[in-house]
Each structure stands twice: as structure tokens, then as C-alpha cells.
Tab-separated table of C-alpha atoms in Angstrom:
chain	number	residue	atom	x	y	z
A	1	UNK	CA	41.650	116.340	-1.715
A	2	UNK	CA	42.374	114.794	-5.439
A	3	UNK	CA	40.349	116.710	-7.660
A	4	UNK	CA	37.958	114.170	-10.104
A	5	UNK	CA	39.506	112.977	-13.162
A	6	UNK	CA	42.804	113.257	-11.464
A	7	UNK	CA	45.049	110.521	-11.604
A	8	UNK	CA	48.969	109.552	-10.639
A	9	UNK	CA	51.343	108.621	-12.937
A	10	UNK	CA	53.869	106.533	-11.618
A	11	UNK	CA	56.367	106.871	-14.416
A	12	UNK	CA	56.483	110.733	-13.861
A	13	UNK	CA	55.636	110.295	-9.733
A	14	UNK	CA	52.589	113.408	-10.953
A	15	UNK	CA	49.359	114.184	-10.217
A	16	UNK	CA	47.675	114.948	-13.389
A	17	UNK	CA	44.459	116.734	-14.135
A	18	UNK	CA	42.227	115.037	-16.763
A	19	UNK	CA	44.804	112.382	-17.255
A	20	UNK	CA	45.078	110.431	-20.100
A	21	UNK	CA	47.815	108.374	-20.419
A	22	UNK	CA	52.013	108.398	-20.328
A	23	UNK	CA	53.601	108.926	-24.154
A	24	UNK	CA	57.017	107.730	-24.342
A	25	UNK	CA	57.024	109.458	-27.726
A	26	UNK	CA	57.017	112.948	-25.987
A	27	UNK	CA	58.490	111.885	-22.549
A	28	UNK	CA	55.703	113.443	-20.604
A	29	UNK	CA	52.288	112.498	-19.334
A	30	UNK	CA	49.139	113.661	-21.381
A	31	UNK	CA	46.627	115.329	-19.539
A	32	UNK	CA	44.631	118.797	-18.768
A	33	UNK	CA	47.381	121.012	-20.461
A	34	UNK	CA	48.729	119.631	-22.953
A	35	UNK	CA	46.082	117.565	-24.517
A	36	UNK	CA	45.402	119.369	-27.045
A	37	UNK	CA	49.237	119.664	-28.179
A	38	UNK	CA	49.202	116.009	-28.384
A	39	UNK	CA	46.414	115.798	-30.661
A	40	UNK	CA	47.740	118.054	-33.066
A	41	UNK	CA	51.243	116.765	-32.809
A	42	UNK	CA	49.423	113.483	-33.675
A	43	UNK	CA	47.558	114.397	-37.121
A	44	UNK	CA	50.597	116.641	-38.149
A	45	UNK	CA	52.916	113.442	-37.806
A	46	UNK	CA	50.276	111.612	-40.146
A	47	UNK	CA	50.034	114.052	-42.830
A	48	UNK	CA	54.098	114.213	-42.782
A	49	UNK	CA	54.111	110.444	-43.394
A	50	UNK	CA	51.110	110.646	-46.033
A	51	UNK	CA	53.298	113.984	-47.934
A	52	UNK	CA	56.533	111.701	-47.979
A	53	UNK	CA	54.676	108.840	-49.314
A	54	UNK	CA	53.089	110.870	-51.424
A	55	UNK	CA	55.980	112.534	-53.138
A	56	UNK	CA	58.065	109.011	-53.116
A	57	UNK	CA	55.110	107.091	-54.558
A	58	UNK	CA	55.341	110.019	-57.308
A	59	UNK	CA	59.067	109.422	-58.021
A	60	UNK	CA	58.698	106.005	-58.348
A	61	UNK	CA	55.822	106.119	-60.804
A	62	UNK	CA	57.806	108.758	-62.709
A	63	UNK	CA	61.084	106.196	-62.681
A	64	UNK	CA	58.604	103.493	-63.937
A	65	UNK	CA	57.411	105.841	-66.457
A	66	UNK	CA	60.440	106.316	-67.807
A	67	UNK	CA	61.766	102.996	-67.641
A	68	UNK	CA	59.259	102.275	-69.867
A	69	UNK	CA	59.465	104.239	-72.494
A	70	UNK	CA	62.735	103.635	-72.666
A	71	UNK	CA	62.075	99.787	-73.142
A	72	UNK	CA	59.430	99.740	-75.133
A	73	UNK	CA	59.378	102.387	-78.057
A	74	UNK	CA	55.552	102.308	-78.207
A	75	UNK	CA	54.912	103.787	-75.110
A	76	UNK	CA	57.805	106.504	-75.406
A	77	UNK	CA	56.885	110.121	-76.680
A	78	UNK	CA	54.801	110.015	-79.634
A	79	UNK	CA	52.856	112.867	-81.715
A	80	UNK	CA	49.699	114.571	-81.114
A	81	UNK	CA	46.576	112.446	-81.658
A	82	UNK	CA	44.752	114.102	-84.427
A	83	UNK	CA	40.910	114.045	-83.348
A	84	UNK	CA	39.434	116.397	-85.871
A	85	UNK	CA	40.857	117.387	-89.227
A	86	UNK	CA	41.833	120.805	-88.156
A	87	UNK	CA	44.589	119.499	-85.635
A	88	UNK	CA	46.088	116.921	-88.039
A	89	UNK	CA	46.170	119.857	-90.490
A	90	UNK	CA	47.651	121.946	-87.796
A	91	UNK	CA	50.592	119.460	-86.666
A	92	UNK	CA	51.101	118.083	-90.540
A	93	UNK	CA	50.341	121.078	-92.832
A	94	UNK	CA	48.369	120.953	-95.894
A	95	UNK	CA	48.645	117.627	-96.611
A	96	UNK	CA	47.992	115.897	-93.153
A	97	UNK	CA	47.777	112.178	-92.939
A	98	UNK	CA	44.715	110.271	-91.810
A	99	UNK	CA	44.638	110.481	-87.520
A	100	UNK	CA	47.241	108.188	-85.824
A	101	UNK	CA	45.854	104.990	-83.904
A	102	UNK	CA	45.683	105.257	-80.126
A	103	UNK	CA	48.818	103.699	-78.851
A	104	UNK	CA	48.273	100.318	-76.641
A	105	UNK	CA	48.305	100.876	-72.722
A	106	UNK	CA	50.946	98.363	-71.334
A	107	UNK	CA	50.199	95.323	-69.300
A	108	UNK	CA	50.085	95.171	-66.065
A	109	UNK	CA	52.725	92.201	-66.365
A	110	UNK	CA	54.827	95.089	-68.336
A	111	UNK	CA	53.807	97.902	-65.728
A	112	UNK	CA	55.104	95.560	-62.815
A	113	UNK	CA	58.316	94.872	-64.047
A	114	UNK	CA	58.849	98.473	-64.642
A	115	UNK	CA	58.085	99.357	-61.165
A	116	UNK	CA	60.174	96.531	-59.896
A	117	UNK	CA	62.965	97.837	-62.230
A	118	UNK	CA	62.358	101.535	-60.467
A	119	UNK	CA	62.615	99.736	-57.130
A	120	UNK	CA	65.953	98.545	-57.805
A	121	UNK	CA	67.071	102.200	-59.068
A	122	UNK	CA	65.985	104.175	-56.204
A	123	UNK	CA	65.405	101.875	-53.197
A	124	UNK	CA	65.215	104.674	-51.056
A	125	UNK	CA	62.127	105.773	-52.084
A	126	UNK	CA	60.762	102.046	-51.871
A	127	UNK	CA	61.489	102.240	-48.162
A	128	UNK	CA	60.065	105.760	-47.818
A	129	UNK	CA	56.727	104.357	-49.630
A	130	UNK	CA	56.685	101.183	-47.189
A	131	UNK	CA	57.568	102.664	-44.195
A	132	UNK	CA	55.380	106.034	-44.354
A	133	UNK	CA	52.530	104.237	-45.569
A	134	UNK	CA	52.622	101.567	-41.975
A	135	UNK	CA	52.893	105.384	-40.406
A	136	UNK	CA	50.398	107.348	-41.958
A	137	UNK	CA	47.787	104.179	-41.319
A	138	UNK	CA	48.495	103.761	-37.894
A	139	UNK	CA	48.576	107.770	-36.442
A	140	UNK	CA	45.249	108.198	-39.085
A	141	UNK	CA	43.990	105.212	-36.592
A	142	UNK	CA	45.418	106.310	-33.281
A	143	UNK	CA	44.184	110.361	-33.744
A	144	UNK	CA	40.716	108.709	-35.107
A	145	UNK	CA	40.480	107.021	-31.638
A	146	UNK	CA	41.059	109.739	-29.986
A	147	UNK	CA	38.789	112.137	-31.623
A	148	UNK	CA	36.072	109.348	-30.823
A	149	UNK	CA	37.248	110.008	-26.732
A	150	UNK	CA	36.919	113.708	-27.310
A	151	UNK	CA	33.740	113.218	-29.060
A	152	UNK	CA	32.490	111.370	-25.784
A	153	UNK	CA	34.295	113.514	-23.183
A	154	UNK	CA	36.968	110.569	-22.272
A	155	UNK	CA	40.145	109.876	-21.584
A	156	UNK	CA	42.183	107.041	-22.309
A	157	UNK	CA	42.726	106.161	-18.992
A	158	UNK	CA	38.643	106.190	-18.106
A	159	UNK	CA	38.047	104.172	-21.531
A	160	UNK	CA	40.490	101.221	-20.275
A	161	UNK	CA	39.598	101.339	-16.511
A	162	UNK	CA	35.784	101.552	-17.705
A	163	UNK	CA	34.750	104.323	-15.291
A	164	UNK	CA	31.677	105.300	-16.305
A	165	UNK	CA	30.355	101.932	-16.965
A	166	UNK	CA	27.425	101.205	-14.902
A	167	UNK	CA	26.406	97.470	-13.624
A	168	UNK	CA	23.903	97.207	-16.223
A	169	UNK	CA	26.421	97.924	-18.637
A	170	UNK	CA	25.621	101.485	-19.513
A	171	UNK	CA	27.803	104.106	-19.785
A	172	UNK	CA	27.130	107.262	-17.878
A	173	UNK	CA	29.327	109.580	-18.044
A	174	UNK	CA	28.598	112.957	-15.713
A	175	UNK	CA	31.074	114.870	-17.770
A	176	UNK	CA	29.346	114.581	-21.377
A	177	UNK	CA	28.704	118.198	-22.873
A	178	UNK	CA	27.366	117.478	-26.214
A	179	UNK	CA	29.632	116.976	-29.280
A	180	UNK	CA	30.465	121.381	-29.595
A	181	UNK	CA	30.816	121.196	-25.821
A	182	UNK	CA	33.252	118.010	-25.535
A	183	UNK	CA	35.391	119.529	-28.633
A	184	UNK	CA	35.678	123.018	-26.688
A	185	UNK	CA	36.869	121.857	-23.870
A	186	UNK	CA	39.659	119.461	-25.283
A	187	UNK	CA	40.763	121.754	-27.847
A	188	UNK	CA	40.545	125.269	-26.182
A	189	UNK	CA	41.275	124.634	-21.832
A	190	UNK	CA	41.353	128.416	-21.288
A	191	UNK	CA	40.388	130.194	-17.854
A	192	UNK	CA	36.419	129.442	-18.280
A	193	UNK	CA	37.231	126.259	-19.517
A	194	UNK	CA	39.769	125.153	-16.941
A	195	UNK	CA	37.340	124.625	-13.661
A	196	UNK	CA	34.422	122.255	-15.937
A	197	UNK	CA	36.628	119.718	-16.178
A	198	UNK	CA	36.953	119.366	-12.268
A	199	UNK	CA	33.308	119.995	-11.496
A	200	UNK	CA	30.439	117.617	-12.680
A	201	UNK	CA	27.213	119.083	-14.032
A	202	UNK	CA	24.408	119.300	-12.245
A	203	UNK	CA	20.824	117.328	-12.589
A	204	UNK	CA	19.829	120.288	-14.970
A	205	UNK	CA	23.402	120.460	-16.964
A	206	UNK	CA	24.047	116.927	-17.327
A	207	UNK	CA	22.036	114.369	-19.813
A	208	UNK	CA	22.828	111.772	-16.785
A	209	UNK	CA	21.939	113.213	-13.523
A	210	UNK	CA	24.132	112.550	-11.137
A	211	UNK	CA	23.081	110.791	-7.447
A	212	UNK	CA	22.540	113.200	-4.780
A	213	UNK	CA	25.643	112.395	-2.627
A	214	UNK	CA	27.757	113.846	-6.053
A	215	UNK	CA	26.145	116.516	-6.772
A	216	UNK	CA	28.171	119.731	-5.575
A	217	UNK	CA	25.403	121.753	-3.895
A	218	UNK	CA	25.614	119.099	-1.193
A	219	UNK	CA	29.208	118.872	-1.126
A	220	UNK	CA	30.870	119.974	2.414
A	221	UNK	CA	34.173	120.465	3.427
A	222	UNK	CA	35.755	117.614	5.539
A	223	UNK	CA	36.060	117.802	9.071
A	224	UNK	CA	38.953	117.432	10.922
A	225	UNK	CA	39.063	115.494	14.344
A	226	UNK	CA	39.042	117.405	17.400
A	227	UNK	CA	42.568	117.128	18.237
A	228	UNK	CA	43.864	118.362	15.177
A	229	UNK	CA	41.421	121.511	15.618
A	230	UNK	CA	42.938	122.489	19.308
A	231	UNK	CA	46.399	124.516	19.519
A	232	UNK	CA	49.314	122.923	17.889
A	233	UNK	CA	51.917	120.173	20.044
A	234	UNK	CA	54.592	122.361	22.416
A	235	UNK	CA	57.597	123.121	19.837
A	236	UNK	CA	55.954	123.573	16.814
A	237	UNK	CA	55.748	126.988	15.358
């Protein structure tokens, strides 16, 4: 008998126990075992991207920076502004000078044609920024949806198919432990762990009781026709 919340994949021709869906990133089915692997391969992928976007973003606006000072003498390295009497004394000696203006900011007209200029000097990091950035958003999305299945006690698989989904449009699902409950069993499938996932909760477990047929005090082994239960055919063993 198929245990619940097993499916087949036919990509891997496998059974799989709490199956969620076929990767092609890993080249293996997700399910029971290695859920929880996937997950956190997911959100370490995303905060690779966001760390290499985050460092090339940084030498670009350091390149722009630079560029810019190097363009424009007012925005290049200029002296300590004097806010108080007793710094411009400090940086001028006795006979310190009034407080220097602030200098101007640049435009953003000037600020975007420095950037451009740094885009043309070190394209690679232009590509790193674009590309890491289309990353980051879309694992940040795809682990967000799937801490929302965890968070319900689903799979991918049972949120497509719409398992759970009554005919008045209700989802119900038997499986449902609470938020701490769902989260434990996802993230930590050890030997207490590994037989809930195969056995639905009963009326006084479960938030949604299940119908009487289901529940497993009135399950019963199948029985075999009367033929098969007699001595085997001549020849076999």
C-alpha cells in the first residue's frame, strides 16, 4: 500500500515520501529527506547573490566616487570643516581662518554620468550588479513561497493539485500542526518525526477532524481473496 502524501515521480521512476516536486537544479526529486536541504540550499543561494551584489554595487559606487573627484575639483579631497573655533584653530594654528563653506553635493545629472563612466571601466561588475540582483529577487521569492507551504504543512505538489480543497472551497488539511509543529517537522525529520508525516491526526490532534472511514483506529488490513490465501500453485517454492 502507498503510504499518504506519497507520490511517483516519473522523471526519477520513485516513490517519494512527502513529495514535493522534481528540481532540475539539484537533479533529484524533493521530498521527505531532503526537504529541508533544499530549503537551505535555497536561502544560502540568495544571500550569495545579495553578498556579490552587494560588494559589486560597492565597487562601482567607489569607481563613481572617484571618477568624480577626479572631474570635478570641488568634490575631490578637501580640508576639515571647521565647526567650532577650537578645530579651525587646531587644523590652522593661531591664526585660523573663518570656517570653510560646505562644499555643493553634485547633481544627480553629474552623479549619473559618473556611474555610467564607472560602468564603462569595470563592466564586470555592471553584470554582477544586474544579474545577482534578478537572482537574489527571485530565490528571496521562491524560499518565501515555500516557507508559506511549511507554514501550512504543504507541499508543492498538494498546493498545485489542490488536495485539501474541499467543495465548498475550504481548505482542510488533516496534516496541519500549528505553525512550531509544521516548522519541526520540515526542518528536523528525525526518528519521532519520521512516522507523523505518514499518519493523519486524529479527531482530538487535528484542528479538522477527519471522517470516520480515515481515521486510523478504524483502519484494517486488506484482505486477500481466498485463492491467494490457500497453498501456493505446484512449482513454486
Amino acid at each position: 500500500l502507498r503510504p499518504p502524501r506519497t507520490h511517483h515521480c516519473r522523471i526519477t521512476d520513485r516513490c517519494v515520501a512527502r513529495y514535493d516536486h522534481y528540481c532540475c537544479y539539484i537533479g533529484n526529486s524533493v521530498g521527505h529527506n531532503n526537504y529541508r536541504w533544499f530549503f537551505g540550499f535555497v536561502w544560502a543561494t540568495a544571500l550569495h547573490a545579495a553578498l556579490i551584489l552587494t560588494a559589486s554595487a560597492s565597487r562601482l559606487l567607489l569607481l563613481a566616487a572617484s571618477l568624480l573627484a577626479h572631474h570635478d575639483p570641488h568634490h575631490g579631497p578637501a580640508r576639515p570643516h571647521a565647526h567650532s573655533h577650537e578645530a579651525a584653530a587646531a587644523y590652522y594654528g593661531d591664526a585660523s581662518p573663518p570656517p570653510p563653506p560646505p562644499l555643493p553635493r553634485p547633481s544627480a545629472l553629474v552623479f549619473g554620468r559618473a556611474a555610467l563612466e564607472a560602468a564603462r571601466t569595470c563592466p564586470v561588475a555592471m553584470l554582477l550588479c544586474l544579474y545577482c540582483a534578478a537572482v537574489s529577487a527571485l530565490l528571496v521569492g521562491f524560499g518565501s513561497f515555500h516557507a508559506l507551504l511549511i507554514s501550512r504543512n504543504l507541499t508543492t505538489y498538494e498546493h498545485i493539485k489542490q488536495v485539501y480543497k474541499g467543495e465548498d472551497g475550504v481548505v482542510r488539511n488533516p496534516f496541519d500542526r500549528g505553525l512550531l509543529g509544521n516548522w519541526a517537522e520540515a526542518l528536523m525529520p528525525d526518528a519521532t518525526l519520521r512516522r507523523v508525516y505518514s499518519t493523519p491526526l486524529d479527531d482530538r490532534q487535528s484542528p479538522h477532524p477527519l471522517p470516520a472511514a480515515c481515521s486510523p483506529s478504524n483502519a484494517r488490513p486488506p484482505t486477500l481473496p481466498q485463492a491467494a490465501v490457500g497453498a501456493p500453485p505446484r512449482g513454486m517454492l
